[in-house]
């Protein structure tokens, strides 16, 4: 009976709240909507080249620097290429300069070397596999969980194989991340998914069916940038579906303002715009 378990369950609720609830996002305003809780799958959706991987990498570093053990499963980028991005983010030196090893000053080079020393201390694992399957993901997660104890799994990004059964396979992967990894393994999971030109997540029914929260990363229109002000950034986060809290209203005016600095691979919360009053 639930009545026989309620005291123990509520004690767990109190304990979780005292520990700050779930793992907080790097973006303070997003925490008003969702945190990364054990048993939950949070998905960030965006069109190509709009910043999915940069956002996930920023979250990975933010968590690892807080002492949270992070496993980053990457289907797109080699560990070398990903590390170049991370070094740019940590040092705030252009990724172009890191790639070419041509720095404007000794100070810039020292910042990169310091970023390397920082990375050596972080509880962060990056694994690249262009052809992740449910089986290879499960084996990798279990391996590293037994080695260091994983708190957060980041999947960059959810994609199905190019087959006639892609729709079914996408559902299997999303279901696996939500129910097997987040649920059965009791881990927090963040993932990215690619949206189409219209801004909808590919095969969105399968994604929405299993995820706990779906957040869209969207580049603002020129009109929105002018209306909000340049200090409010050129990108926005829109919580479109949330089973664990509130969602945003209209994507044209209700969202979280974000700055995206591509040269240094950094995403951060910008000054928040004043949401215009909607007509009655």
PDB file of C-alpha atoms in Angstrom:
ATOM      1  CA  UNK A   1       0.000   0.000   0.000  1.00  0.00           C
ATOM      2  CA  UNK A   2       1.179   3.491  -0.765  1.00  0.00           C
ATOM      3  CA  UNK A   3       0.306   4.464   2.792  1.00  0.00           C
ATOM      4  CA  UNK A   4       2.914   2.042   4.080  1.00  0.00           C
ATOM      5  CA  UNK A   5       5.629   3.644   1.918  1.00  0.00           C
ATOM      6  CA  UNK A   6       4.678   7.328   1.973  1.00  0.00           C
ATOM      7  CA  UNK A   7       6.886   8.289   4.949  1.00  0.00           C
ATOM      8  CA  UNK A   8       9.965   6.776   3.299  1.00  0.00           C
ATOM      9  CA  UNK A   9       9.099   8.313  -0.062  1.00  0.00           C
ATOM     10  CA  UNK A  10       8.548  11.756   1.415  1.00  0.00           C
ATOM     11  CA  UNK A  11      11.852  11.504   3.273  1.00  0.00           C
ATOM     12  CA  UNK A  12      13.496  10.974  -0.121  1.00  0.00           C
ATOM     13  CA  UNK A  13      11.672  14.033  -1.482  1.00  0.00           C
ATOM     14  CA  UNK A  14      12.978  16.116   1.428  1.00  0.00           C
ATOM     15  CA  UNK A  15      16.505  14.755   0.975  1.00  0.00           C
ATOM     16  CA  UNK A  16      16.479  15.544  -2.745  1.00  0.00           C
ATOM     17  CA  UNK A  17      15.217  19.078  -2.084  1.00  0.00           C
ATOM     18  CA  UNK A  18      17.909  19.650   0.549  1.00  0.00           C
ATOM     19  CA  UNK A  19      20.504  18.576  -2.017  1.00  0.00           C
ATOM     20  CA  UNK A  20      19.170  21.160  -4.460  1.00  0.00           C
ATOM     21  CA  UNK A  21      16.772  18.903  -6.337  1.00  0.00           C
ATOM     22  CA  UNK A  22      18.170  17.764  -9.651  1.00  0.00           C
ATOM     23  CA  UNK A  23      21.475  18.812 -11.195  1.00  0.00           C
ATOM     24  CA  UNK A  24      21.143  22.511 -12.077  1.00  0.00           C
ATOM     25  CA  UNK A  25      21.604  23.820 -15.604  1.00  0.00           C
ATOM     26  CA  UNK A  26      24.305  26.306 -16.531  1.00  0.00           C
ATOM     27  CA  UNK A  27      21.462  28.637 -17.556  1.00  0.00           C
ATOM     28  CA  UNK A  28      19.898  30.027 -14.337  1.00  0.00           C
ATOM     29  CA  UNK A  29      16.474  30.832 -15.789  1.00  0.00           C
ATOM     30  CA  UNK A  30      16.153  27.321 -17.231  1.00  0.00           C
ATOM     31  CA  UNK A  31      16.272  25.988 -13.666  1.00  0.00           C
ATOM     32  CA  UNK A  32      12.885  27.630 -13.087  1.00  0.00           C
ATOM     33  CA  UNK A  33      11.524  25.099 -15.574  1.00  0.00           C
ATOM     34  CA  UNK A  34      13.626  21.965 -15.136  1.00  0.00           C
ATOM     35  CA  UNK A  35      16.728  20.505 -13.521  1.00  0.00           C
ATOM     36  CA  UNK A  36      18.476  17.310 -14.574  1.00  0.00           C
ATOM     37  CA  UNK A  37      16.983  14.695 -12.279  1.00  0.00           C
ATOM     38  CA  UNK A  38      17.723  11.007 -11.969  1.00  0.00           C
ATOM     39  CA  UNK A  39      15.220   8.988 -13.950  1.00  0.00           C
ATOM     40  CA  UNK A  40      14.514  11.828 -16.387  1.00  0.00           C
ATOM     41  CA  UNK A  41      15.508  12.494 -20.005  1.00  0.00           C
ATOM     42  CA  UNK A  42      15.860  16.135 -21.101  1.00  0.00           C
ATOM     43  CA  UNK A  43      16.228  16.722 -24.850  1.00  0.00           C
ATOM     44  CA  UNK A  44      17.504  19.831 -26.605  1.00  0.00           C
ATOM     45  CA  UNK A  45      16.285  20.162 -30.171  1.00  0.00           C
ATOM     46  CA  UNK A  46      17.664  22.463 -32.869  1.00  0.00           C
ATOM     47  CA  UNK A  47      18.240  22.763 -36.593  1.00  0.00           C
ATOM     48  CA  UNK A  48      21.663  22.002 -38.046  1.00  0.00           C
ATOM     49  CA  UNK A  49      24.469  24.346 -36.973  1.00  0.00           C
ATOM     50  CA  UNK A  50      22.383  26.173 -34.348  1.00  0.00           C
ATOM     51  CA  UNK A  51      24.383  25.058 -31.327  1.00  0.00           C
ATOM     52  CA  UNK A  52      23.144  21.701 -29.993  1.00  0.00           C
ATOM     53  CA  UNK A  53      26.629  20.302 -29.462  1.00  0.00           C
ATOM     54  CA  UNK A  54      28.021  23.557 -28.085  1.00  0.00           C
ATOM     55  CA  UNK A  55      25.213  23.760 -25.532  1.00  0.00           C
ATOM     56  CA  UNK A  56      25.722  20.151 -24.437  1.00  0.00           C
ATOM     57  CA  UNK A  57      29.484  20.673 -24.165  1.00  0.00           C
ATOM     58  CA  UNK A  58      28.912  23.794 -22.063  1.00  0.00           C
ATOM     59  CA  UNK A  59      26.619  21.814 -19.776  1.00  0.00           C
ATOM     60  CA  UNK A  60      29.164  18.986 -19.544  1.00  0.00           C
ATOM     61  CA  UNK A  61      31.960  21.302 -18.422  1.00  0.00           C
ATOM     62  CA  UNK A  62      29.653  23.192 -16.046  1.00  0.00           C
ATOM     63  CA  UNK A  63      28.707  19.918 -14.342  1.00  0.00           C
ATOM     64  CA  UNK A  64      32.207  18.417 -14.271  1.00  0.00           C
ATOM     65  CA  UNK A  65      33.602  21.575 -12.687  1.00  0.00           C
ATOM     66  CA  UNK A  66      30.992  21.119  -9.962  1.00  0.00           C
ATOM     67  CA  UNK A  67      32.309  17.620  -9.227  1.00  0.00           C
ATOM     68  CA  UNK A  68      29.568  15.770 -11.107  1.00  0.00           C
ATOM     69  CA  UNK A  69      30.790  12.677 -12.977  1.00  0.00           C
ATOM     70  CA  UNK A  70      29.848  13.074 -16.641  1.00  0.00           C
ATOM     71  CA  UNK A  71      29.879  10.559 -19.497  1.00  0.00           C
ATOM     72  CA  UNK A  72      29.600  12.244 -22.913  1.00  0.00           C
ATOM     73  CA  UNK A  73      28.554   9.932 -25.755  1.00  0.00           C
ATOM     74  CA  UNK A  74      29.271  11.625 -29.095  1.00  0.00           C
ATOM     75  CA  UNK A  75      28.040  10.420 -32.468  1.00  0.00           C
ATOM     76  CA  UNK A  76      29.420  13.354 -34.435  1.00  0.00           C
ATOM     77  CA  UNK A  77      32.810  14.559 -33.270  1.00  0.00           C
ATOM     78  CA  UNK A  78      36.114  12.856 -32.544  1.00  0.00           C
ATOM     79  CA  UNK A  79      37.631  13.361 -29.116  1.00  0.00           C
ATOM     80  CA  UNK A  80      40.344  15.499 -30.734  1.00  0.00           C
ATOM     81  CA  UNK A  81      37.857  17.861 -32.382  1.00  0.00           C
ATOM     82  CA  UNK A  82      35.690  17.962 -29.273  1.00  0.00           C
ATOM     83  CA  UNK A  83      38.692  18.762 -27.086  1.00  0.00           C
ATOM     84  CA  UNK A  84      39.598  21.709 -29.324  1.00  0.00           C
ATOM     85  CA  UNK A  85      36.143  23.089 -28.632  1.00  0.00           C
ATOM     86  CA  UNK A  86      36.452  22.509 -24.901  1.00  0.00           C
ATOM     87  CA  UNK A  87      39.835  24.225 -24.757  1.00  0.00           C
ATOM     88  CA  UNK A  88      38.379  27.242 -26.560  1.00  0.00           C
ATOM     89  CA  UNK A  89      35.510  27.336 -24.091  1.00  0.00           C
ATOM     90  CA  UNK A  90      37.706  27.040 -21.009  1.00  0.00           C
ATOM     91  CA  UNK A  91      40.431  29.426 -22.184  1.00  0.00           C
ATOM     92  CA  UNK A  92      38.160  31.866 -24.040  1.00  0.00           C
ATOM     93  CA  UNK A  93      40.735  31.791 -26.837  1.00  0.00           C
ATOM     94  CA  UNK A  94      39.484  31.424 -30.418  1.00  0.00           C
ATOM     95  CA  UNK A  95      39.168  27.818 -31.583  1.00  0.00           C
ATOM     96  CA  UNK A  96      40.735  28.938 -34.852  1.00  0.00           C
ATOM     97  CA  UNK A  97      43.918  29.925 -32.978  1.00  0.00           C
ATOM     98  CA  UNK A  98      43.966  26.639 -31.074  1.00  0.00           C
ATOM     99  CA  UNK A  99      43.594  24.640 -34.290  1.00  0.00           C
ATOM    100  CA  UNK A 100      46.375  26.553 -36.038  1.00  0.00           C
ATOM    101  CA  UNK A 101      48.500  26.972 -32.879  1.00  0.00           C
ATOM    102  CA  UNK A 102      48.987  30.617 -33.826  1.00  0.00           C
ATOM    103  CA  UNK A 103      48.374  32.807 -30.791  1.00  0.00           C
ATOM    104  CA  UNK A 104      48.466  36.591 -30.647  1.00  0.00           C
ATOM    105  CA  UNK A 105      50.375  36.587 -27.386  1.00  0.00           C
ATOM    106  CA  UNK A 106      52.098  34.394 -24.841  1.00  0.00           C
ATOM    107  CA  UNK A 107      49.190  35.140 -22.523  1.00  0.00           C
ATOM    108  CA  UNK A 108      46.733  33.462 -24.892  1.00  0.00           C
ATOM    109  CA  UNK A 109      48.904  30.374 -25.105  1.00  0.00           C
ATOM    110  CA  UNK A 110      49.160  30.270 -21.315  1.00  0.00           C
ATOM    111  CA  UNK A 111      45.363  30.388 -21.059  1.00  0.00           C
ATOM    112  CA  UNK A 112      45.138  27.306 -23.281  1.00  0.00           C
ATOM    113  CA  UNK A 113      47.790  25.478 -21.254  1.00  0.00           C
ATOM    114  CA  UNK A 114      45.886  26.319 -18.085  1.00  0.00           C
ATOM    115  CA  UNK A 115      42.709  24.962 -19.690  1.00  0.00           C
ATOM    116  CA  UNK A 116      44.567  21.691 -20.304  1.00  0.00           C
ATOM    117  CA  UNK A 117      45.487  21.499 -16.629  1.00  0.00           C
ATOM    118  CA  UNK A 118      41.850  22.147 -15.707  1.00  0.00           C
ATOM    119  CA  UNK A 119      40.685  19.325 -17.992  1.00  0.00           C
ATOM    120  CA  UNK A 120      43.105  16.909 -16.313  1.00  0.00           C
ATOM    121  CA  UNK A 121      41.225  17.386 -13.031  1.00  0.00           C
ATOM    122  CA  UNK A 122      37.660  17.015 -14.332  1.00  0.00           C
ATOM    123  CA  UNK A 123      35.543  13.838 -13.830  1.00  0.00           C
ATOM    124  CA  UNK A 124      34.584  13.848 -17.512  1.00  0.00           C
ATOM    125  CA  UNK A 125      34.717  11.066 -20.122  1.00  0.00           C
ATOM    126  CA  UNK A 126      34.204  11.653 -23.859  1.00  0.00           C
ATOM    127  CA  UNK A 127      33.577   8.668 -26.141  1.00  0.00           C
ATOM    128  CA  UNK A 128      33.027   9.004 -29.894  1.00  0.00           C
ATOM    129  CA  UNK A 129      31.169   6.407 -31.933  1.00  0.00           C
ATOM    130  CA  UNK A 130      29.552   7.400 -35.254  1.00  0.00           C
ATOM    131  CA  UNK A 131      27.287   4.345 -35.106  1.00  0.00           C
ATOM    132  CA  UNK A 132      25.982   4.100 -31.550  1.00  0.00           C
ATOM    133  CA  UNK A 133      23.463   1.346 -30.948  1.00  0.00           C
ATOM    134  CA  UNK A 134      21.447   0.536 -27.862  1.00  0.00           C
ATOM    135  CA  UNK A 135      23.859  -2.306 -27.101  1.00  0.00           C
ATOM    136  CA  UNK A 136      27.063  -0.275 -27.479  1.00  0.00           C
ATOM    137  CA  UNK A 137      25.628   2.589 -25.435  1.00  0.00           C
ATOM    138  CA  UNK A 138      24.571   0.239 -22.648  1.00  0.00           C
ATOM    139  CA  UNK A 139      27.961  -1.473 -22.542  1.00  0.00           C
ATOM    140  CA  UNK A 140      29.807   1.871 -22.491  1.00  0.00           C
ATOM    141  CA  UNK A 141      27.623   3.375 -19.777  1.00  0.00           C
ATOM    142  CA  UNK A 142      27.935   0.290 -17.568  1.00  0.00           C
ATOM    143  CA  UNK A 143      31.708   0.180 -18.087  1.00  0.00           C
ATOM    144  CA  UNK A 144      32.272   3.770 -17.012  1.00  0.00           C
ATOM    145  CA  UNK A 145      29.688   3.636 -14.255  1.00  0.00           C
ATOM    146  CA  UNK A 146      31.617   0.762 -12.707  1.00  0.00           C
ATOM    147  CA  UNK A 147      34.908   2.664 -13.122  1.00  0.00           C
ATOM    148  CA  UNK A 148      34.044   6.133 -11.812  1.00  0.00           C
ATOM    149  CA  UNK A 149      30.337   6.146 -10.915  1.00  0.00           C
ATOM    150  CA  UNK A 150      28.371   8.153 -13.474  1.00  0.00           C
ATOM    151  CA  UNK A 151      25.982  10.917 -12.356  1.00  0.00           C
ATOM    152  CA  UNK A 152      25.053  12.368 -15.752  1.00  0.00           C
ATOM    153  CA  UNK A 153      24.959  10.893 -19.256  1.00  0.00           C
ATOM    154  CA  UNK A 154      25.002  13.262 -22.237  1.00  0.00           C
ATOM    155  CA  UNK A 155      24.083  11.902 -25.692  1.00  0.00           C
ATOM    156  CA  UNK A 156      25.134  14.036 -28.670  1.00  0.00           C
ATOM    157  CA  UNK A 157      22.951  13.295 -30.519  1.00  0.00           C
ATOM    158  CA  UNK A 158      19.941  10.981 -30.961  1.00  0.00           C
ATOM    159  CA  UNK A 159      19.819   9.797 -34.552  1.00  0.00           C
ATOM    160  CA  UNK A 160      18.512   6.700 -36.241  1.00  0.00           C
ATOM    161  CA  UNK A 161      20.391   4.633 -38.834  1.00  0.00           C
ATOM    162  CA  UNK A 162      19.600   5.380 -42.464  1.00  0.00           C
ATOM    163  CA  UNK A 163      17.252   2.451 -42.983  1.00  0.00           C
ATOM    164  CA  UNK A 164      13.606   1.830 -43.784  1.00  0.00           C
ATOM    165  CA  UNK A 165      13.054   1.214 -40.067  1.00  0.00           C
ATOM    166  CA  UNK A 166      14.604   4.536 -38.995  1.00  0.00           C
ATOM    167  CA  UNK A 167      11.371   5.706 -37.362  1.00  0.00           C
ATOM    168  CA  UNK A 168      11.214   2.568 -35.207  1.00  0.00           C
ATOM    169  CA  UNK A 169      14.933   2.710 -34.396  1.00  0.00           C
ATOM    170  CA  UNK A 170      14.688   6.330 -33.260  1.00  0.00           C
ATOM    171  CA  UNK A 171      11.947   5.292 -30.868  1.00  0.00           C
ATOM    172  CA  UNK A 172      14.086   2.447 -29.548  1.00  0.00           C
ATOM    173  CA  UNK A 173      17.039   4.741 -28.826  1.00  0.00           C
ATOM    174  CA  UNK A 174      14.908   7.393 -27.111  1.00  0.00           C
ATOM    175  CA  UNK A 175      13.036   4.759 -25.129  1.00  0.00           C
ATOM    176  CA  UNK A 176      16.373   3.204 -24.121  1.00  0.00           C
ATOM    177  CA  UNK A 177      17.751   6.523 -22.852  1.00  0.00           C
ATOM    178  CA  UNK A 178      14.596   7.295 -20.866  1.00  0.00           C
ATOM    179  CA  UNK A 179      13.626   3.938 -19.429  1.00  0.00           C
ATOM    180  CA  UNK A 180      16.835   1.898 -19.376  1.00  0.00           C
ATOM    181  CA  UNK A 181      19.508   4.530 -18.682  1.00  0.00           C
ATOM    182  CA  UNK A 182      17.584   7.223 -16.796  1.00  0.00           C
ATOM    183  CA  UNK A 183      15.034   4.892 -15.233  1.00  0.00           C
ATOM    184  CA  UNK A 184      16.582   1.485 -14.581  1.00  0.00           C
ATOM    185  CA  UNK A 185      20.144   2.788 -14.067  1.00  0.00           C
ATOM    186  CA  UNK A 186      18.880   5.756 -12.017  1.00  0.00           C
ATOM    187  CA  UNK A 187      20.905   8.357 -13.934  1.00  0.00           C
ATOM    188  CA  UNK A 188      20.265  11.879 -15.188  1.00  0.00           C
ATOM    189  CA  UNK A 189      20.297  12.049 -18.994  1.00  0.00           C
ATOM    190  CA  UNK A 190      20.599  14.968 -21.408  1.00  0.00           C
ATOM    191  CA  UNK A 191      20.445  14.457 -25.167  1.00  0.00           C
ATOM    192  CA  UNK A 192      20.192  16.430 -28.379  1.00  0.00           C
ATOM    193  CA  UNK A 193      17.950  15.824 -31.364  1.00  0.00           C
ATOM    194  CA  UNK A 194      17.900  17.491 -34.757  1.00  0.00           C
ATOM    195  CA  UNK A 195      14.846  19.438 -35.868  1.00  0.00           C
ATOM    196  CA  UNK A 196      13.735  19.913 -39.446  1.00  0.00           C
ATOM    197  CA  UNK A 197      13.588  23.191 -41.365  1.00  0.00           C
ATOM    198  CA  UNK A 198      10.220  23.951 -39.834  1.00  0.00           C
ATOM    199  CA  UNK A 199      11.702  23.677 -36.341  1.00  0.00           C
ATOM    200  CA  UNK A 200       9.978  20.408 -35.417  1.00  0.00           C
ATOM    201  CA  UNK A 201      12.034  17.588 -33.964  1.00  0.00           C
ATOM    202  CA  UNK A 202      12.674  14.822 -36.463  1.00  0.00           C
ATOM    203  CA  UNK A 203      10.144  12.026 -35.964  1.00  0.00           C
ATOM    204  CA  UNK A 204       8.862  14.222 -33.106  1.00  0.00           C
ATOM    205  CA  UNK A 205       6.202  11.778 -31.927  1.00  0.00           C
ATOM    206  CA  UNK A 206       8.831   9.232 -30.903  1.00  0.00           C
ATOM    207  CA  UNK A 207      10.952  11.901 -29.196  1.00  0.00           C
ATOM    208  CA  UNK A 208       8.038  13.495 -27.354  1.00  0.00           C
ATOM    209  CA  UNK A 209       6.606  10.120 -26.391  1.00  0.00           C
ATOM    210  CA  UNK A 210       9.558   9.241 -24.190  1.00  0.00           C
ATOM    211  CA  UNK A 211      11.358  12.425 -23.123  1.00  0.00           C
ATOM    212  CA  UNK A 212      10.598  14.206 -19.857  1.00  0.00           C
ATOM    213  CA  UNK A 213      11.329  17.696 -21.188  1.00  0.00           C
ATOM    214  CA  UNK A 214      11.857  19.028 -24.714  1.00  0.00           C
ATOM    215  CA  UNK A 215      13.701  22.338 -25.128  1.00  0.00           C
ATOM    216  CA  UNK A 216      14.190  24.047 -28.497  1.00  0.00           C
ATOM    217  CA  UNK A 217      17.317  26.051 -29.326  1.00  0.00           C
ATOM    218  CA  UNK A 218      16.285  28.705 -31.825  1.00  0.00           C
ATOM    219  CA  UNK A 219      18.107  31.516 -33.605  1.00  0.00           C
ATOM    220  CA  UNK A 220      16.156  34.750 -33.176  1.00  0.00           C
ATOM    221  CA  UNK A 221      14.784  36.600 -36.170  1.00  0.00           C
ATOM    222  CA  UNK A 222      16.181  40.073 -36.986  1.00  0.00           C
ATOM    223  CA  UNK A 223      12.897  41.561 -35.761  1.00  0.00           C
ATOM    224  CA  UNK A 224      13.180  39.736 -32.425  1.00  0.00           C
ATOM    225  CA  UNK A 225      16.777  40.917 -31.982  1.00  0.00           C
ATOM    226  CA  UNK A 226      15.744  44.517 -32.623  1.00  0.00           C
ATOM    227  CA  UNK A 227      12.740  44.243 -30.313  1.00  0.00           C
ATOM    228  CA  UNK A 228      14.597  42.564 -27.434  1.00  0.00           C
ATOM    229  CA  UNK A 229      17.830  44.526 -27.768  1.00  0.00           C
ATOM    230  CA  UNK A 230      21.243  43.178 -28.714  1.00  0.00           C
ATOM    231  CA  UNK A 231      22.136  42.731 -25.026  1.00  0.00           C
ATOM    232  CA  UNK A 232      19.462  40.005 -24.906  1.00  0.00           C
ATOM    233  CA  UNK A 233      21.407  37.857 -27.337  1.00  0.00           C
ATOM    234  CA  UNK A 234      20.638  36.350 -30.713  1.00  0.00           C
ATOM    235  CA  UNK A 235      19.440  32.933 -29.558  1.00  0.00           C
ATOM    236  CA  UNK A 236      16.657  31.613 -27.361  1.00  0.00           C
ATOM    237  CA  UNK A 237      15.665  28.507 -25.419  1.00  0.00           C
ATOM    238  CA  UNK A 238      12.007  27.536 -25.613  1.00  0.00           C
ATOM    239  CA  UNK A 239      10.629  24.857 -23.274  1.00  0.00           C
ATOM    240  CA  UNK A 240       7.986  23.333 -25.523  1.00  0.00           C
ATOM    241  CA  UNK A 241       7.112  20.210 -23.498  1.00  0.00           C
ATOM    242  CA  UNK A 242       7.682  19.584 -19.813  1.00  0.00           C
ATOM    243  CA  UNK A 243       6.275  16.748 -17.732  1.00  0.00           C
ATOM    244  CA  UNK A 244       8.061  17.977 -14.596  1.00  0.00           C
ATOM    245  CA  UNK A 245       7.159  21.639 -14.514  1.00  0.00           C
ATOM    246  CA  UNK A 246       5.951  24.605 -16.502  1.00  0.00           C
ATOM    247  CA  UNK A 247       6.449  25.232 -20.218  1.00  0.00           C
ATOM    248  CA  UNK A 248       6.756  28.415 -22.227  1.00  0.00           C
ATOM    249  CA  UNK A 249       3.778  30.038 -23.916  1.00  0.00           C
ATOM    250  CA  UNK A 250       4.213  31.542 -27.398  1.00  0.00           C
ATOM    251  CA  UNK A 251       7.619  30.973 -28.987  1.00  0.00           C
ATOM    252  CA  UNK A 252       7.495  34.435 -30.606  1.00  0.00           C
ATOM    253  CA  UNK A 253       7.729  36.260 -27.280  1.00  0.00           C
ATOM    254  CA  UNK A 254       8.106  33.822 -24.359  1.00  0.00           C
ATOM    255  CA  UNK A 255      11.598  32.295 -24.088  1.00  0.00           C
ATOM    256  CA  UNK A 256      15.003  32.391 -22.365  1.00  0.00           C
ATOM    257  CA  UNK A 257      17.524  34.740 -23.994  1.00  0.00           C
ATOM    258  CA  UNK A 258      20.926  33.236 -24.818  1.00  0.00           C
ATOM    259  CA  UNK A 259      24.280  34.503 -26.074  1.00  0.00           C
ATOM    260  CA  UNK A 260      26.210  32.214 -28.421  1.00  0.00           C
ATOM    261  CA  UNK A 261      29.862  33.064 -29.055  1.00  0.00           C
ATOM    262  CA  UNK A 262      30.928  30.638 -31.777  1.00  0.00           C
ATOM    263  CA  UNK A 263      34.646  31.467 -31.852  1.00  0.00           C
ATOM    264  CA  UNK A 264      35.064  30.520 -28.206  1.00  0.00           C
ATOM    265  CA  UNK A 265      32.390  27.804 -28.203  1.00  0.00           C
ATOM    266  CA  UNK A 266      30.496  29.461 -25.367  1.00  0.00           C
ATOM    267  CA  UNK A 267      26.788  29.675 -24.627  1.00  0.00           C
ATOM    268  CA  UNK A 268      25.575  31.704 -21.676  1.00  0.00           C
ATOM    269  CA  UNK A 269      22.393  33.297 -20.468  1.00  0.00           C
ATOM    270  CA  UNK A 270      21.920  36.843 -21.745  1.00  0.00           C
ATOM    271  CA  UNK A 271      19.930  39.712 -20.280  1.00  0.00           C
ATOM    272  CA  UNK A 272      16.305  38.575 -20.290  1.00  0.00           C
ATOM    273  CA  UNK A 273      13.898  40.494 -22.505  1.00  0.00           C
ATOM    274  CA  UNK A 274      10.628  41.927 -21.238  1.00  0.00           C
ATOM    275  CA  UNK A 275       7.880  39.730 -22.571  1.00  0.00           C
ATOM    276  CA  UNK A 276       5.349  41.930 -24.399  1.00  0.00           C
ATOM    277  CA  UNK A 277       1.780  41.701 -23.167  1.00  0.00           C
ATOM    278  CA  UNK A 278      -0.349  39.434 -25.275  1.00  0.00           C
ATOM    279  CA  UNK A 279      -3.616  40.787 -26.660  1.00  0.00           C
ATOM    280  CA  UNK A 280      -6.683  39.918 -24.635  1.00  0.00           C
TER     281      UNK A 280
END
